[in-house]
Coordinates of C-alpha atoms in Angstrom, one line a residue:
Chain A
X1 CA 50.3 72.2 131.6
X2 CA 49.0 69.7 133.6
X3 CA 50.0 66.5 131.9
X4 CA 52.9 67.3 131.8
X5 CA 53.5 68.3 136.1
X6 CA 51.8 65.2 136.4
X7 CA 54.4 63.2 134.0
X8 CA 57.1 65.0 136.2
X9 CA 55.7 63.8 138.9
X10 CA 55.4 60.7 138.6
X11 CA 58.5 59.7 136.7
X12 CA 60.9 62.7 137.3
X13 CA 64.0 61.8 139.7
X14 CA 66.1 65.0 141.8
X15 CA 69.4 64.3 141.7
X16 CA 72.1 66.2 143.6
X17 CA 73.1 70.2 142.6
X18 CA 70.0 70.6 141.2
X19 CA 69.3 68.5 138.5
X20 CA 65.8 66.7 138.0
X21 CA 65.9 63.9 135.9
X22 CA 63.3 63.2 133.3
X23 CA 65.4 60.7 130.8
X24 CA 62.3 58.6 131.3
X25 CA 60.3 60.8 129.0
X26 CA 62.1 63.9 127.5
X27 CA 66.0 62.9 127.8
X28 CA 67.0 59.5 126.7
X29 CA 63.6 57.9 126.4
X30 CA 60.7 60.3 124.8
X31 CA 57.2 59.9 125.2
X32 CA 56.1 61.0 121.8
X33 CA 52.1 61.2 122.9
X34 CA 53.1 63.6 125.4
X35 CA 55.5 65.7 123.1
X36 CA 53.6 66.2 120.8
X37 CA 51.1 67.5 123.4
X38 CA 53.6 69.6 124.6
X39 CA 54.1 70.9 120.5
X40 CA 50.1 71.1 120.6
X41 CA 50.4 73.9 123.8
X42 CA 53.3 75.4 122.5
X43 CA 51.2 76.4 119.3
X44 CA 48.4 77.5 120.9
X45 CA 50.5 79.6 122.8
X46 CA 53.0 81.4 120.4
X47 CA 50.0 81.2 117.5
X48 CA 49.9 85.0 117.7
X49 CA 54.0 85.5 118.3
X50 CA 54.7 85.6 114.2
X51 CA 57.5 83.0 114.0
X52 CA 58.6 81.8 110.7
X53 CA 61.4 79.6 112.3
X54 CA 62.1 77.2 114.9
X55 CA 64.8 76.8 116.6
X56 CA 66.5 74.5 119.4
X57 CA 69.6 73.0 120.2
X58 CA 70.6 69.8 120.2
X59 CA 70.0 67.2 121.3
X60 CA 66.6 67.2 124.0
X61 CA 65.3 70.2 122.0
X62 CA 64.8 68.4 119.2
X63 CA 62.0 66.2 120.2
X64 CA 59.5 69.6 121.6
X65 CA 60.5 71.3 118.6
X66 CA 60.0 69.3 116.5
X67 CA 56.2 68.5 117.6
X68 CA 56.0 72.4 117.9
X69 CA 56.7 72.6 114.5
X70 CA 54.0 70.3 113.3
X71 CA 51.6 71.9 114.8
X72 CA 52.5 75.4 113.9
X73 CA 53.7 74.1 110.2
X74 CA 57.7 76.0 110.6
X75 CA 60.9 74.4 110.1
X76 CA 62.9 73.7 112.6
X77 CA 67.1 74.6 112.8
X78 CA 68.9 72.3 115.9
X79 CA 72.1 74.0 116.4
X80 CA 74.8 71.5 116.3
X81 CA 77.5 70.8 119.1
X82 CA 80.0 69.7 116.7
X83 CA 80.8 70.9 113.1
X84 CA 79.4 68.0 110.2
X85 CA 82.1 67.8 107.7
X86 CA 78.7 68.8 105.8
X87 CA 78.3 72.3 106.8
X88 CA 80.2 74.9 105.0
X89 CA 83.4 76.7 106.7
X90 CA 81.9 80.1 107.8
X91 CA 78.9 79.3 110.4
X92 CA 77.9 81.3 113.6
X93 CA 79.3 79.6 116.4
X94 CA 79.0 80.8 120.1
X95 CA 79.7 78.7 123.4
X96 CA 77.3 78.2 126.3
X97 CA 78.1 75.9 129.6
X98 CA 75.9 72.7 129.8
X99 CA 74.6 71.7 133.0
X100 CA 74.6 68.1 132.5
X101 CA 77.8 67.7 130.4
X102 CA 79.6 69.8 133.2
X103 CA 81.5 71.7 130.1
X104 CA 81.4 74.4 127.5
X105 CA 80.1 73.1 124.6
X106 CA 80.3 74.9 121.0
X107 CA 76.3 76.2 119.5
X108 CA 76.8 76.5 115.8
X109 CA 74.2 77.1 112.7
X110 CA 75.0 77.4 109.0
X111 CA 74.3 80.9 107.6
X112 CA 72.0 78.3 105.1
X113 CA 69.4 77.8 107.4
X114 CA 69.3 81.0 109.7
X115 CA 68.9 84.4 107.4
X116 CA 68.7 88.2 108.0
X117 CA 64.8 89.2 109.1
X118 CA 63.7 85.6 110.2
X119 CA 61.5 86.0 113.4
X120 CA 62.6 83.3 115.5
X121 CA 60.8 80.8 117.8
X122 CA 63.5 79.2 120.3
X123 CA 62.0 75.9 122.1
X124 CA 63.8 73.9 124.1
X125 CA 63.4 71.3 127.1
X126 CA 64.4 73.4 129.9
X127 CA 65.1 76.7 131.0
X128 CA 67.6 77.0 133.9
X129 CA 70.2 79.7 134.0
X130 CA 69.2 80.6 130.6
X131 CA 72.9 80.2 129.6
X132 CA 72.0 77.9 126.4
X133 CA 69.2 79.7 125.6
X134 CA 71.0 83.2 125.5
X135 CA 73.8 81.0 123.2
X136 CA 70.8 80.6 120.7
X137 CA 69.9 84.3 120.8
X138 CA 73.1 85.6 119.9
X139 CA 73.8 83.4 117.2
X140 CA 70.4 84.5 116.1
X141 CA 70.9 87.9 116.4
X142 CA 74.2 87.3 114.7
X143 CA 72.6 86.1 112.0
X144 CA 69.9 89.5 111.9
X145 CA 67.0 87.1 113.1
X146 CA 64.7 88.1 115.4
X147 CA 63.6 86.2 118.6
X148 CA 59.6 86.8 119.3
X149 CA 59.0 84.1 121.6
X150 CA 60.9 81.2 123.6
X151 CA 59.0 78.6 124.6
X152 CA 60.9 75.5 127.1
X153 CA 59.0 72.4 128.6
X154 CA 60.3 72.8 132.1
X155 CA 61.3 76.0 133.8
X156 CA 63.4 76.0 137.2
X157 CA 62.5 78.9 138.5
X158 CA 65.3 79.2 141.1
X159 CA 68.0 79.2 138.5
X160 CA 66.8 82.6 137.4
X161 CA 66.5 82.1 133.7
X162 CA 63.6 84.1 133.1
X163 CA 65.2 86.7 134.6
X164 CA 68.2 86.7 132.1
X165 CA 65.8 86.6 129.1
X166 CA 63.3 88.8 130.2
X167 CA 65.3 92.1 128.4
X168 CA 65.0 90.4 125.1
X169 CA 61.6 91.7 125.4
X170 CA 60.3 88.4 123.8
X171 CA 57.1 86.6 125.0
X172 CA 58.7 83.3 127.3
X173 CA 56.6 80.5 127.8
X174 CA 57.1 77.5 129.7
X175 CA 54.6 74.8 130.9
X176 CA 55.6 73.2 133.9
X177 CA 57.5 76.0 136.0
X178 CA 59.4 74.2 138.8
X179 CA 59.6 76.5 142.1
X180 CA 61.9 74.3 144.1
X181 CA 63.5 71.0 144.5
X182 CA 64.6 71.2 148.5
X183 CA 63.9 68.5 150.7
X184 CA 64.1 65.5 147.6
X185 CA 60.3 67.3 146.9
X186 CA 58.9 68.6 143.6
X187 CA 57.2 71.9 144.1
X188 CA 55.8 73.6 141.0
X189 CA 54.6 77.1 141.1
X190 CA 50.9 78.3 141.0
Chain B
X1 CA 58.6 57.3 99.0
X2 CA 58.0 59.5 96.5
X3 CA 57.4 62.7 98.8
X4 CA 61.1 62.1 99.8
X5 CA 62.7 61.1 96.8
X6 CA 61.5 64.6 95.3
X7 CA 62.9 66.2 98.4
X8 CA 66.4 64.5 98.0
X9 CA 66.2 65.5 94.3
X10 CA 65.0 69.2 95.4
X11 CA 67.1 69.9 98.4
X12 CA 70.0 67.4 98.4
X13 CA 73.9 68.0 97.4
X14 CA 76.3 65.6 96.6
X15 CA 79.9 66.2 98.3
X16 CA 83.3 64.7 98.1
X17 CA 83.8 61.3 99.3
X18 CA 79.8 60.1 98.1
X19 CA 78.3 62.0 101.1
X20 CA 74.4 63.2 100.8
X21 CA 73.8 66.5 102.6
X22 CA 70.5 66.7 103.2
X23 CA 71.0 69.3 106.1
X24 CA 68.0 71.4 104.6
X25 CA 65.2 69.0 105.3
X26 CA 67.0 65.9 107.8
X27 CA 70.1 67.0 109.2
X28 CA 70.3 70.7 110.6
X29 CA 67.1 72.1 109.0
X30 CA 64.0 69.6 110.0
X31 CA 61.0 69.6 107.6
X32 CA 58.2 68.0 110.3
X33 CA 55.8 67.9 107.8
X34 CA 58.1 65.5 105.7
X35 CA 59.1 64.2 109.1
X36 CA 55.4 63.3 110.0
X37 CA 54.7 62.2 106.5
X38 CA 57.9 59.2 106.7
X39 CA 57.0 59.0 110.2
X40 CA 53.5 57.4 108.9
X41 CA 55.0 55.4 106.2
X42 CA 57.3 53.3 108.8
X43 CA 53.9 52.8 110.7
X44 CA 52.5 51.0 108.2
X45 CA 55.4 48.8 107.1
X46 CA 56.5 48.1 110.3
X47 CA 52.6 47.6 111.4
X48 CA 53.0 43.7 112.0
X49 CA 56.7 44.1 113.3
X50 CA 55.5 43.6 117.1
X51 CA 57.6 46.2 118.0
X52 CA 57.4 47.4 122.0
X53 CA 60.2 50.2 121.4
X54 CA 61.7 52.2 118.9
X55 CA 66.1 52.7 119.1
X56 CA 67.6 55.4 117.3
X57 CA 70.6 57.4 117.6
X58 CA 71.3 61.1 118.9
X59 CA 71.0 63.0 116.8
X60 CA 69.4 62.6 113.3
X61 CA 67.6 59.6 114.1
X62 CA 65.8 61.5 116.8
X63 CA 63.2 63.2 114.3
X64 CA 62.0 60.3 111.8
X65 CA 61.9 58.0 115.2
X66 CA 59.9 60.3 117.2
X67 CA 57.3 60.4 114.5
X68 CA 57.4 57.3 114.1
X69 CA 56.6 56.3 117.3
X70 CA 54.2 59.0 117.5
X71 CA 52.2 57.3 114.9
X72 CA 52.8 53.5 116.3
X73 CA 52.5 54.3 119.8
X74 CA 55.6 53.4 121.7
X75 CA 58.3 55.1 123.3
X76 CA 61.5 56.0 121.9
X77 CA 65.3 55.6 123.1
X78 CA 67.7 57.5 121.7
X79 CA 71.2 55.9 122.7
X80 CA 73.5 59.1 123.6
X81 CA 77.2 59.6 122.4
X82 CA 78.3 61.1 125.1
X83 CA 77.1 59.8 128.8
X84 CA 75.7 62.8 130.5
X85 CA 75.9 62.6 134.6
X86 CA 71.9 62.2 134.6
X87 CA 72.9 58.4 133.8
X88 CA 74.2 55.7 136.0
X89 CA 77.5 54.4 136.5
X90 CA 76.4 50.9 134.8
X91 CA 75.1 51.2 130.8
X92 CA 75.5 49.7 127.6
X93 CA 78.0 51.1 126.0
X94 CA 79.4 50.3 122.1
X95 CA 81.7 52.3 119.8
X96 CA 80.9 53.0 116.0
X97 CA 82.5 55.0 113.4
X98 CA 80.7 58.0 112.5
X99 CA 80.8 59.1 108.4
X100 CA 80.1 62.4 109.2
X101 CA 82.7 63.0 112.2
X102 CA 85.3 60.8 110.8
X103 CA 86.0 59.4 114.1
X104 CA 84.8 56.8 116.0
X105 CA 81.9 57.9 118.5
X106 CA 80.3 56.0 121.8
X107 CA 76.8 54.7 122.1
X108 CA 75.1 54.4 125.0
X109 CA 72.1 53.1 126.2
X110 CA 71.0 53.1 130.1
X111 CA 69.5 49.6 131.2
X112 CA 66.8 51.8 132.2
X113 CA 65.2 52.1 129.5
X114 CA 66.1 48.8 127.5
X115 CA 65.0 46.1 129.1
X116 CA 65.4 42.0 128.9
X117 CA 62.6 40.9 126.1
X118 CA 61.9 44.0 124.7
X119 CA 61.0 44.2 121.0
X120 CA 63.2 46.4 119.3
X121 CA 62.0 48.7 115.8
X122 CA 65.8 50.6 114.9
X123 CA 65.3 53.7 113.0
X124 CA 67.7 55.9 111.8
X125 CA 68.2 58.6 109.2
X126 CA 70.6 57.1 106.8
X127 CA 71.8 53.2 106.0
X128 CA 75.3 53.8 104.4
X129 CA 77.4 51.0 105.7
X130 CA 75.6 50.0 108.7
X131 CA 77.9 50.4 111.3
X132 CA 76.2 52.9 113.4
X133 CA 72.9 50.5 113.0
X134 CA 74.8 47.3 113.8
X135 CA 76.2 49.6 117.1
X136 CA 72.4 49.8 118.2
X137 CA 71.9 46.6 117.5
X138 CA 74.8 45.0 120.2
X139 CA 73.2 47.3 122.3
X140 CA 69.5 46.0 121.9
X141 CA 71.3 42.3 122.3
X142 CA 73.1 43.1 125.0
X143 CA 70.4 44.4 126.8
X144 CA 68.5 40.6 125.9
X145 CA 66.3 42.5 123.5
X146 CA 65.4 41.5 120.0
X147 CA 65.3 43.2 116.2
X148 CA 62.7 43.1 114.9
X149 CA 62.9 45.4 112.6
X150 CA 64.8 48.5 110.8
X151 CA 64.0 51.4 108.7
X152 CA 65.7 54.0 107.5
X153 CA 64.8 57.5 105.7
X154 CA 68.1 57.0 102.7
X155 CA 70.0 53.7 101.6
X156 CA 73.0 54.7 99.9
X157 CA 72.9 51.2 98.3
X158 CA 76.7 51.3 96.8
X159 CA 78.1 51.5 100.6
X160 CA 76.3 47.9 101.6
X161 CA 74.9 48.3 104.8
X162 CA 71.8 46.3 104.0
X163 CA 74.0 42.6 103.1
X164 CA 75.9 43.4 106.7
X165 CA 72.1 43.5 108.7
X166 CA 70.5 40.7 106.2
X167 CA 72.3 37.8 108.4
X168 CA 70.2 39.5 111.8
X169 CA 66.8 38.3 110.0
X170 CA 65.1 41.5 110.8
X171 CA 62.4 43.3 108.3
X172 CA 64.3 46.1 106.7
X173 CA 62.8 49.4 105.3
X174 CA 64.3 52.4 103.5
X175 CA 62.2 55.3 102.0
X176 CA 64.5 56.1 99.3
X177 CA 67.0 54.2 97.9
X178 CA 69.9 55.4 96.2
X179 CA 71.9 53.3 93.5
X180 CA 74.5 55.5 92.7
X181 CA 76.3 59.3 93.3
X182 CA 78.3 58.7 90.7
X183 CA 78.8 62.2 88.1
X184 CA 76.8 64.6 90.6
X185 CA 74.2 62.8 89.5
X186 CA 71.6 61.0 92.1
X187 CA 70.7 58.0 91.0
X188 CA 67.5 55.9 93.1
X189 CA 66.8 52.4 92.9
X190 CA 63.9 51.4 91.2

């Protein structure tokens, strides 16, 4: 998606180990024109995937699913990080490492909101190692959901996410696939 | 509101200690329709605000904000509770106590992305007692920005959060307002 390579671009920042920075536009400050562009191509995309839910973790997910959702007119579940004194005592809870919090943080949904035979859209803003992503599969395959489609604004290709996913047999999407970051230089692929 | 008003009354529950889960539609689950729909509404009572930002909180506030600033046309900044290594060394940084987490939580806000002048709309998903809101406001102050206005989705009106934010001057906004929990029962303002 070209607006959104050129947004990278222009605004992204590498930092070391790996990490681009877009807090400009996806991760602390949000350009909502451009996500809900990005929920606008996500759509189109996953139109014929058959999802009847969303979901995402928090807290960057939010924002792309939630424009997502809009546009394909599906709730959307963020799986929380911490337990709300809300949410009932038995919840599917699985831990993934985050990147930028340099941790293992907890993924949990209440049985409420996630049910047996849902099909399952899982955006989020980027696929890396896949590590978080794969968190949200299980807990929805815990629940008896079905994932048909995962669907992440920036892909770094050298982290090998896609490769982890790609068993789940679902269709992955994501529209500004980042090829390398050497030399302090952005290079998408084709 | 009416369209959330009928949602509260549909989909909300009252628990102990005069807490209003509404994790079907705001908190866990996201409606975007409804979302989209209160996003609108703060558009056009804010309209003459001035606004050149929108401030919210990770995590709740992050849906109503971003569709409201979809709909206004300005960026949004969600200030993060916990500082991921994205952000530099110097930020804003406030504590608030969180209803939900019953514990005190940090706010932070980069001075990347709040800058001297800046005109500040706060949005957020519930007014209770204000504390989290008053947290983003020393934030927005001590980053030489002004209020100028805030809106929330819910005003539990019994807790008093709008007499603590009356003294900052600012135009304040809630979509539903509720006068009392009291006997399982929820009670809005007229």
């Amino acid at each position: 998606m070209q607006q959104l390579k050129d947004r990278i671009l222009k605004d992204g920042r590498i930092l070391e180990n790996g990490i681009l920075k877009v807090d400009g536009f996806v991760n602390h400050q949000v350009d909502p024109a451009l996500m809900d562009a990005c929920g606008l191509e996500f759509s189109k995309r996953f139109a014929n995937a058959g999802a009847t839910k969303i979901l995402t973790a928090e807290i960057s997910g939010i924002a792309p699913a939630l424009t997502t959702g809009m546009h394909l007119g599906l709730p959307v579940v963020y799986a929380r990080k911490t337990k709300p004194i809300t949410m009932p005592d038995q919840v599917y809870l699985t831990l993934a490492p985050s990147h930028t919090k340099g941790r293992m943080v907890e993924l949990i949904i209440s049985p409420e909101y996630l049910a047996n035979g849902e099909k399952v859209l899982i955006i989020d803003d980027f696929l890396a190692t896949g590590a978080t992503i794969l968190g949200l599969v299980r807990l929805a395959e815990a629940a008896g959901s079905q994932i048909v489609g995962i669907g992440t604004l920036i892909e770094k290709d050298f982290e090998g996410g896609r490769k982890v996913l790609k068993p789940l047999g679902a269709q992955i999407e994501s529209l500004a696939c980042i090829k390398s970051l050497d030399n302090n230089k952005i290079e998408f692929m084709d």
